mmCIF file of C-alpha atoms and ligand atoms in Angstrom:
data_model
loop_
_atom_site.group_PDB
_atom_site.id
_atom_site.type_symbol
_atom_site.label_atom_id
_atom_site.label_comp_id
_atom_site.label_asym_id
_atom_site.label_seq_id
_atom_site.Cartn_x
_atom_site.Cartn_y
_atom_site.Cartn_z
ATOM 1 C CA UNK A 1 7.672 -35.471 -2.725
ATOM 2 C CA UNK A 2 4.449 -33.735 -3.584
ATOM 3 C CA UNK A 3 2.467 -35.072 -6.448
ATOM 4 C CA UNK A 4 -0.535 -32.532 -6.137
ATOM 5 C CA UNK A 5 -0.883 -30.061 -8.985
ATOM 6 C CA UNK A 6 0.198 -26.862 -8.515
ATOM 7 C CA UNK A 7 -3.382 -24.837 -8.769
ATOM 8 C CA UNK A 8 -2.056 -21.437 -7.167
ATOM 9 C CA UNK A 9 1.241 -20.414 -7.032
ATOM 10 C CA UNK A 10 1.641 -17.629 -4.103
ATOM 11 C CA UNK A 11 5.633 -15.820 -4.668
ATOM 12 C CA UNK A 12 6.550 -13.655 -2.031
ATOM 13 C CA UNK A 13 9.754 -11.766 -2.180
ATOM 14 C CA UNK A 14 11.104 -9.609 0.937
ATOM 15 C CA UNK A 15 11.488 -6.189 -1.528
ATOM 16 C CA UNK A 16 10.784 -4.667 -4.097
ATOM 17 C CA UNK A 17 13.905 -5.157 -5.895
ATOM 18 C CA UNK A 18 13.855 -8.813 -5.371
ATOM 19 C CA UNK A 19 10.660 -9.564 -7.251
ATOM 20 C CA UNK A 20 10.588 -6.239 -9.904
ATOM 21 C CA UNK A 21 9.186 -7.356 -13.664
ATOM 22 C CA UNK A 22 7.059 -10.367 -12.203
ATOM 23 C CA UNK A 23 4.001 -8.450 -11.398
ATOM 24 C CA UNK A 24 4.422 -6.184 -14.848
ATOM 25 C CA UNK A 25 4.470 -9.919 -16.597
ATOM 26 C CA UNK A 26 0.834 -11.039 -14.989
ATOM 27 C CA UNK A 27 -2.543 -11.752 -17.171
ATOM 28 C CA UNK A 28 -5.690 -10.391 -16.086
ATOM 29 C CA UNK A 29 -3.928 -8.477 -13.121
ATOM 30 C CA UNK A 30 -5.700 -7.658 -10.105
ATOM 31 C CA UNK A 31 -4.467 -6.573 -6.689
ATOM 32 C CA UNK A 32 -5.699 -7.114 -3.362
ATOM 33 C CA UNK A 33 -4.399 -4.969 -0.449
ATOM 34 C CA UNK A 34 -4.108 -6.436 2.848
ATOM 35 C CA UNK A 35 -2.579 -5.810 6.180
ATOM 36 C CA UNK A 36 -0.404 -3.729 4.992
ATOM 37 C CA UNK A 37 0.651 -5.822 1.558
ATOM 38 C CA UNK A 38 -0.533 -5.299 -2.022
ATOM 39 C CA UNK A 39 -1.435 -9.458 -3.340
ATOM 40 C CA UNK A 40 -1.240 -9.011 -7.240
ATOM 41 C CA UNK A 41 -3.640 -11.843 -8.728
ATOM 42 C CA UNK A 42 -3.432 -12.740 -12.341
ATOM 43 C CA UNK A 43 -1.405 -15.201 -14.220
ATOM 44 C CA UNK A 44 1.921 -15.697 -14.507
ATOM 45 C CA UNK A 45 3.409 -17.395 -18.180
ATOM 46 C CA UNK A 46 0.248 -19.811 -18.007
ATOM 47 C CA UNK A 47 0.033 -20.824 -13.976
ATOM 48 C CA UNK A 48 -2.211 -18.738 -11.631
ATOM 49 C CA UNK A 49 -0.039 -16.801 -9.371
ATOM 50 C CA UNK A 50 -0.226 -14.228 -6.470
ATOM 51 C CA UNK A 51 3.023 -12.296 -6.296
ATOM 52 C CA UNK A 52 3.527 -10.293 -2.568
ATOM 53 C CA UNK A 53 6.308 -8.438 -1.165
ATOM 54 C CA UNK A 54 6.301 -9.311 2.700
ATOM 55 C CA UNK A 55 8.885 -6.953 4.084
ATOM 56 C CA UNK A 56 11.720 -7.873 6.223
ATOM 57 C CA UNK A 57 12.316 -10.766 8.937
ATOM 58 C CA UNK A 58 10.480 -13.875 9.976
ATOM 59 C CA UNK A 59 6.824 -12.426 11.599
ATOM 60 C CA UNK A 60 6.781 -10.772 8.604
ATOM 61 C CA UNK A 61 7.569 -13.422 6.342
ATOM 62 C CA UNK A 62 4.951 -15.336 8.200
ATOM 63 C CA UNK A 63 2.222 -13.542 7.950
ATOM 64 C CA UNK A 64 1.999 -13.094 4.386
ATOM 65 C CA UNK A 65 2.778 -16.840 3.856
ATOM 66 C CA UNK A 66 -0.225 -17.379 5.947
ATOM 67 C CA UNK A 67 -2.250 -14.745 4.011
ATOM 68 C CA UNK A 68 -1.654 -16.551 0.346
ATOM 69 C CA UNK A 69 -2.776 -19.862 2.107
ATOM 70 C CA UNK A 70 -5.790 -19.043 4.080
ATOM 71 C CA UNK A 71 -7.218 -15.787 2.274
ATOM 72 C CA UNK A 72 -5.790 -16.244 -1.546
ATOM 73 C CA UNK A 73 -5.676 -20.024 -1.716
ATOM 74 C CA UNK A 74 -2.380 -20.676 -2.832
ATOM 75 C CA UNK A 75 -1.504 -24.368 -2.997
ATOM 76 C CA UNK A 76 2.258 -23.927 -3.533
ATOM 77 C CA UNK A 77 4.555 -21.448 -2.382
ATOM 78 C CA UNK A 78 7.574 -20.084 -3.727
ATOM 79 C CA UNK A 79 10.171 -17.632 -1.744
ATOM 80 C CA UNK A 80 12.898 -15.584 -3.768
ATOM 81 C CA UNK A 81 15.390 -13.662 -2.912
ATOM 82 C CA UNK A 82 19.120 -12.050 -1.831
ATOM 83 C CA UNK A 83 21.173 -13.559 0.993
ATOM 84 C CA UNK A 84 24.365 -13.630 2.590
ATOM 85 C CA UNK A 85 26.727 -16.127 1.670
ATOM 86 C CA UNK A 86 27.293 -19.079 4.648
ATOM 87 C CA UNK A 87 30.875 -19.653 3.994
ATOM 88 C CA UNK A 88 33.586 -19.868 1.624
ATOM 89 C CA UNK A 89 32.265 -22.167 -1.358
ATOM 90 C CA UNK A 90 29.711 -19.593 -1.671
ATOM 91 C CA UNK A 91 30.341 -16.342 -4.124
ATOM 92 C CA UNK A 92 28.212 -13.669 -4.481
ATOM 93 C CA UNK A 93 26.574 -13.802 -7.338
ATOM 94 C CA UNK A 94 25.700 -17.527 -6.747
ATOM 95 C CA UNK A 95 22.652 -18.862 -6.429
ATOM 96 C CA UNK A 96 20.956 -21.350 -3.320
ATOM 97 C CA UNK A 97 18.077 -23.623 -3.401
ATOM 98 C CA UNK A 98 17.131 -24.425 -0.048
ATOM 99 C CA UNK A 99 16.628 -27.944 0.973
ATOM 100 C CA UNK A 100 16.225 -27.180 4.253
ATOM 101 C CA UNK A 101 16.027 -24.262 6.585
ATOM 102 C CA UNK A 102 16.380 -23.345 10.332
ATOM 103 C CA UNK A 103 15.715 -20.593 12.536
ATOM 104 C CA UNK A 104 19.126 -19.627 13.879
ATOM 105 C CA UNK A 105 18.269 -17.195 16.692
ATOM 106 C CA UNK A 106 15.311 -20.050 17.780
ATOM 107 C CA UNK A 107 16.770 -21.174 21.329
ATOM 108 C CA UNK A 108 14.235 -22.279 23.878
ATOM 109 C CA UNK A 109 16.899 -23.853 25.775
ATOM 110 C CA UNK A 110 17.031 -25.798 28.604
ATOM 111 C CA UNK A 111 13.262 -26.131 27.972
ATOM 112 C CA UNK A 112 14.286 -27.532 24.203
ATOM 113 C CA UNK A 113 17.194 -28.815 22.817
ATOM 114 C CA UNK A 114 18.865 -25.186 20.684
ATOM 115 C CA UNK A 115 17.081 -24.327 17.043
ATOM 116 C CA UNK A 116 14.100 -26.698 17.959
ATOM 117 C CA UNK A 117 10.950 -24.853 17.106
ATOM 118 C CA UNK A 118 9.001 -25.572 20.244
ATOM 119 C CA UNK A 119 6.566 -28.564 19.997
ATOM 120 C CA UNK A 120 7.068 -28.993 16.603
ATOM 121 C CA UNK A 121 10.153 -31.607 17.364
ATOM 122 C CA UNK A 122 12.265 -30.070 14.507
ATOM 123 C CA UNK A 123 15.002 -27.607 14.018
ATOM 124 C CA UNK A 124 15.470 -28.249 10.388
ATOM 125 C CA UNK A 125 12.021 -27.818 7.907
ATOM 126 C CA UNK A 126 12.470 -29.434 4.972
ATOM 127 C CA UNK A 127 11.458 -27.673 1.383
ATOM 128 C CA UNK A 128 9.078 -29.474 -1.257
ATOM 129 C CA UNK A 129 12.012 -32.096 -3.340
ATOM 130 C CA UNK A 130 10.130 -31.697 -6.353
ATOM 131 C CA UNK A 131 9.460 -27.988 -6.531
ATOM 132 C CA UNK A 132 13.360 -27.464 -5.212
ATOM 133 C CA UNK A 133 14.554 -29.459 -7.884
ATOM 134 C CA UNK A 134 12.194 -27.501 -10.934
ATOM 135 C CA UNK A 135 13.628 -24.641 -9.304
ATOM 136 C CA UNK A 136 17.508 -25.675 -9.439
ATOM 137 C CA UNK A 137 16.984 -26.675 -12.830
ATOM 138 C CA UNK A 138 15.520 -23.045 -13.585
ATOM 139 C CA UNK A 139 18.654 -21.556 -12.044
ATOM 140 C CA UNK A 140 21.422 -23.413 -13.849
ATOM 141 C CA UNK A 141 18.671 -22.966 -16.775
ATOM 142 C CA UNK A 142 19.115 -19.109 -16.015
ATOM 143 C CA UNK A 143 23.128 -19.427 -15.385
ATOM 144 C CA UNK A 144 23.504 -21.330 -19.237
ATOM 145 C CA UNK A 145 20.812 -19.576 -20.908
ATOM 146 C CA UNK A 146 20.449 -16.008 -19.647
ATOM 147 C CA UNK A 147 23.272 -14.989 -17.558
ATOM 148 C CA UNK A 148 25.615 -13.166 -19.652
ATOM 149 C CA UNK A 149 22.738 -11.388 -21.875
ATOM 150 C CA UNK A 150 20.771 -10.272 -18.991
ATOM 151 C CA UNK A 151 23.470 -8.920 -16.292
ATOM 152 C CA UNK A 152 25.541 -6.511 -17.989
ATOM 153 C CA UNK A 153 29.250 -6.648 -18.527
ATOM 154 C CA UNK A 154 29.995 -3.580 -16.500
ATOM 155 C CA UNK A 155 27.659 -5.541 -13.720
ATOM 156 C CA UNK A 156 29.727 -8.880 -14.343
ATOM 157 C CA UNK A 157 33.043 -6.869 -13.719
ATOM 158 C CA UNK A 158 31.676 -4.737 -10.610
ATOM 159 C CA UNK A 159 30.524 -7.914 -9.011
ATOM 160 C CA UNK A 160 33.350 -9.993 -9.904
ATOM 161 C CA UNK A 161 30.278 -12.438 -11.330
ATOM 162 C CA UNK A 162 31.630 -15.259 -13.993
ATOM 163 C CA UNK A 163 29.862 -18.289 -14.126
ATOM 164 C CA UNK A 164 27.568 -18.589 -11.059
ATOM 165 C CA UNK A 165 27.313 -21.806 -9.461
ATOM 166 C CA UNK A 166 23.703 -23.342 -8.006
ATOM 167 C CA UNK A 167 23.848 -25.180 -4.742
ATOM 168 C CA UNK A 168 21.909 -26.959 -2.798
ATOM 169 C CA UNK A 169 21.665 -27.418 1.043
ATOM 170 C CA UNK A 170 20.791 -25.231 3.968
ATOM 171 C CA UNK A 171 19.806 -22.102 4.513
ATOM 172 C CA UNK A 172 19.541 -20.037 7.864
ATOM 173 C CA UNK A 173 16.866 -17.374 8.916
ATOM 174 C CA UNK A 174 16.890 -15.271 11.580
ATOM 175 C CA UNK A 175 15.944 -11.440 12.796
ATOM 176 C CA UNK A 176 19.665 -10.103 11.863
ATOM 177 C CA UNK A 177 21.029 -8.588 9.085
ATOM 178 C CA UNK A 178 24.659 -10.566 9.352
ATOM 179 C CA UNK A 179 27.686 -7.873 8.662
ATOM 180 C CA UNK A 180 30.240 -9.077 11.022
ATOM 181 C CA UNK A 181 33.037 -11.909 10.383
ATOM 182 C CA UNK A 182 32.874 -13.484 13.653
ATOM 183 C CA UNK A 183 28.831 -13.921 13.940
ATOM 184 C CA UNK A 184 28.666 -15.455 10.254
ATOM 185 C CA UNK A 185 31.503 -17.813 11.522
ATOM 186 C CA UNK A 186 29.778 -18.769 14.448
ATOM 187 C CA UNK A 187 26.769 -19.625 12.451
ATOM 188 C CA UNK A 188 28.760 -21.745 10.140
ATOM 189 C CA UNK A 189 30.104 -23.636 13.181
ATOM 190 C CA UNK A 190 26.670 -23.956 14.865
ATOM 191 C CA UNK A 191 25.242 -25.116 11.267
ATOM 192 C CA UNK A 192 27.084 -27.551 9.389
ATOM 193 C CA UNK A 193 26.877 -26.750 5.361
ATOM 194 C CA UNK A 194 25.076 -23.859 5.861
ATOM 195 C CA UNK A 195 25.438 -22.384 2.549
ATOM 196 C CA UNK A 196 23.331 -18.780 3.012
ATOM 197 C CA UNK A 197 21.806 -16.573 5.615
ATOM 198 C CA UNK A 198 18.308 -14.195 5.411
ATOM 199 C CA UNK A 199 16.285 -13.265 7.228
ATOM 200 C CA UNK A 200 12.626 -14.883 6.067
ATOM 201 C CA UNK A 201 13.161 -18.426 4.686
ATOM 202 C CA UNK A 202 12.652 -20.315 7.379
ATOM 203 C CA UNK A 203 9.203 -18.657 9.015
ATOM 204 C CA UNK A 204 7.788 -19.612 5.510
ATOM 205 C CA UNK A 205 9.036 -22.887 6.159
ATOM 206 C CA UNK A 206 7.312 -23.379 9.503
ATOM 207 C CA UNK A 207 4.332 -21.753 7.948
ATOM 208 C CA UNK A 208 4.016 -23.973 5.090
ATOM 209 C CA UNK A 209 4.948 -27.422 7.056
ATOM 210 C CA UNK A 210 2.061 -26.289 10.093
ATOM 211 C CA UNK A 211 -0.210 -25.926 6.829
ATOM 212 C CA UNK A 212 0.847 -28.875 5.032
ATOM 213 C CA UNK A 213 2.069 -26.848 2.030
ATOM 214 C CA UNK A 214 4.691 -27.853 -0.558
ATOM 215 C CA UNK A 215 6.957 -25.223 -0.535
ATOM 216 C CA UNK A 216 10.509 -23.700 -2.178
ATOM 217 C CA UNK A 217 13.089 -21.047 -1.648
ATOM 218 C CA UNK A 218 15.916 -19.358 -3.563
ATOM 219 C CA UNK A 219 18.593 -17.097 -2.846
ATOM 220 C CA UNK A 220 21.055 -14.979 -4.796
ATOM 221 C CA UNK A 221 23.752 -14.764 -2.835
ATOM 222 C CA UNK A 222 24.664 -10.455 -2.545
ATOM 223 C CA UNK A 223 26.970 -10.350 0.096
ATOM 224 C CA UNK A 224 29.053 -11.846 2.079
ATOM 225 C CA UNK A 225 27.399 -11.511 5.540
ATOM 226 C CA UNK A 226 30.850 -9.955 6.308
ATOM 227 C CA UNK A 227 31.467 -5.767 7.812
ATOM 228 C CA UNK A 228 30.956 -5.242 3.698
ATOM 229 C CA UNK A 229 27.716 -6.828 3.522
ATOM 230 C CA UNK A 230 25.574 -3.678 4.199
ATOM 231 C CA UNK A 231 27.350 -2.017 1.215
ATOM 232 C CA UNK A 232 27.452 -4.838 -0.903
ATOM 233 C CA UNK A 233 23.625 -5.665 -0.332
ATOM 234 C CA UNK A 234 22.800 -2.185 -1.443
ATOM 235 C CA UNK A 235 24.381 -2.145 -4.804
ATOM 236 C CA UNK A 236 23.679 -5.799 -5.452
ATOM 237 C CA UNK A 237 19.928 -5.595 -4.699
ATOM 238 C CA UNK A 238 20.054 -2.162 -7.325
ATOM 239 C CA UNK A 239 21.089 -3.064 -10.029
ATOM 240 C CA UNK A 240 21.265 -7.651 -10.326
ATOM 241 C CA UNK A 241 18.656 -8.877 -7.926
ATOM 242 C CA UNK A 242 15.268 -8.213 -10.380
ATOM 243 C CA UNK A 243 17.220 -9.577 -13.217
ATOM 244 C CA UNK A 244 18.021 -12.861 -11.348
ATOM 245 C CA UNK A 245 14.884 -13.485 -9.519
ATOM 246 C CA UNK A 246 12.528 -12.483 -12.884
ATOM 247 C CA UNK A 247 14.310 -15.230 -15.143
ATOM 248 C CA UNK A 248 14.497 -17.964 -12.944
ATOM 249 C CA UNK A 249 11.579 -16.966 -12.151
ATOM 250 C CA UNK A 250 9.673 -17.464 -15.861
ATOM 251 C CA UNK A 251 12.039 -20.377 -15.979
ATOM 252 C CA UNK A 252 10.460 -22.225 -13.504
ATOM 253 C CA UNK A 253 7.250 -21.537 -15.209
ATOM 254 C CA UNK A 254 7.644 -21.751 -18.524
ATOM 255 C CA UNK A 255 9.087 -25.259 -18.409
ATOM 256 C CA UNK A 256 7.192 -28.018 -18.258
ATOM 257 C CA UNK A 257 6.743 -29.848 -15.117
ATOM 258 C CA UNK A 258 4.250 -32.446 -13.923
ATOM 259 C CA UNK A 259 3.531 -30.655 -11.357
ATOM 260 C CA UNK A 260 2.704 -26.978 -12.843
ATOM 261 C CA UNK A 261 -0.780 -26.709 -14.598
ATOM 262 C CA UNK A 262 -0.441 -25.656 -17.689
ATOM 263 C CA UNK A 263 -2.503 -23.472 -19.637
ATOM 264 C CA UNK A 264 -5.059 -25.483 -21.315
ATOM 265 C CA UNK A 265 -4.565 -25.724 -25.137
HETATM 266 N N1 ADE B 1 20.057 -10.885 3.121
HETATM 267 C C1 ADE B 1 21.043 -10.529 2.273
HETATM 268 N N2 ADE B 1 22.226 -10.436 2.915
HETATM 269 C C2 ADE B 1 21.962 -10.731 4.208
HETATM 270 C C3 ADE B 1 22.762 -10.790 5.377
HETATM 271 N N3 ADE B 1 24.070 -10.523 5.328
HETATM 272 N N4 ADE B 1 22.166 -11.112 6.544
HETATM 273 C C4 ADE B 1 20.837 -11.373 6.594
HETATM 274 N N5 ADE B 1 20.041 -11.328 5.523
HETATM 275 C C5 ADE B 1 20.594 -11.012 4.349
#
């Protein structure tokens, strides 16, 4: 449990669509371009914040965590997204908090035991409790509260969305998009619970536990890593991704939290 103050916020997002509104919603806006990534500074519903899109997969995912820590100063990081569903209790639609994340295509064996990170002694990196559980309560915040005004009925019916559930558990990274039955099987069997699959999660995770960093992630679920997932992705990530990610988003914000610094009055 982390009791520090939040003092930057740093929210990185794999596209476009996954993170669309939040920079439109910053005070006193200013960007930064970097290697290849456009930091937008400002503040975000009363908390200092740099938004970044970091592309796709873990180096990438990496980097730019490594970027808001060492060149923008964040103090907190916070990772949202789309991912494929990890097994049956999962819908699309749905929503994951991670509380822990693993590298699934990691496997340095004989040399260490499979998933281990090398020399770090861990397969599993565990996200920030406190920031997870502002963030869950943001998400069922967003299921109550927002849901059904801010994804459209045609969306709902398309979708098949009713009332998403938020879960809690683990959540696999690797270097694969995941569109075939047997592979997302096979990671269910090699990951107990696993509850979602991307493809960035857990390099931020390393990142921010080599850095000491308190750190969260969450994932709408678009697909069901499944031969339909490349399809599904597509039209999910058009037209319901933004909507998700921008009110959980000013959710997690807006409500007060010991540790988010608030705007002084
Ligand atoms: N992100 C969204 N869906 C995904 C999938 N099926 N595999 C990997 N990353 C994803």
């Amino acid at each position: 449990m982390n009791h520090h103050k939040i003092k930057r916020l740093g929210i990185i997002s794999a596209l476009h669509e996954e993170q669309e509104g939040l920079v439109q919603a910053m005070e006193g806006l200013a960007t930064v371009t970097h290697g290849m990534r456009d930091y937008a500074v400002g503040r975000l519903w009363g908390i200092d914040a740099v938004c970044v899109l970091s592309r796709i997969g873990k180096v990438a995912a990496a980097m730019t965590a490594t970027m808001l820590v060492e060149k923008f100063g964040v103090t907190h990081i916070l990772f949202t997204g789309v991912a494929g569903s990890g097994g049956p209790s999962v819908a699309v639609g749905d929503i994951v908090v991670a509380e822990s994340l693993v590298q699934h295509d990691m496997d340095a064996s004989p040399l260490f035991p499979r998933f281990e990170v090398p020399l770090t002694g861990l397969a599993h990196f565990t996200s920030d409790a406190s920031l997870s559980t502002h963030l869950a309560g943001a998400a069922h915040d967003f299921v109550a509260g927002d849901f059904l005004d801010v994804i459209e009925a045609d969306e709902r019916r398309v979708f098949r969305l009713q009332q998403p559930s938020v879960h809690r558990g683990l959540i696999a990274s690797g270097d694969q998009f995941v569109s075939c039955r047997d592979h997302i099987g096979r990671l269910g069997t090699n990951h107990p619970g696993l509850l979602a699959v991307e493809m960035e999660g857990a390099a931020v995770a390393q990142v921010c536990f080599e850095l000491g960093v308190p750190f969260a992630v969450i994932r709408t679920i678009s697909d069901n890593a499944n031969e339909d997932a490349a399809h599904d992705f597509m039209r999910f990530v058009k037209s319901v991704a933004a909507r998700y990610a921008f009110h959980i988003v000013r959710r997690f914000c807006q409500q007060p939290h010991p540790n988010l610094a608030v705007k002084a009055l």
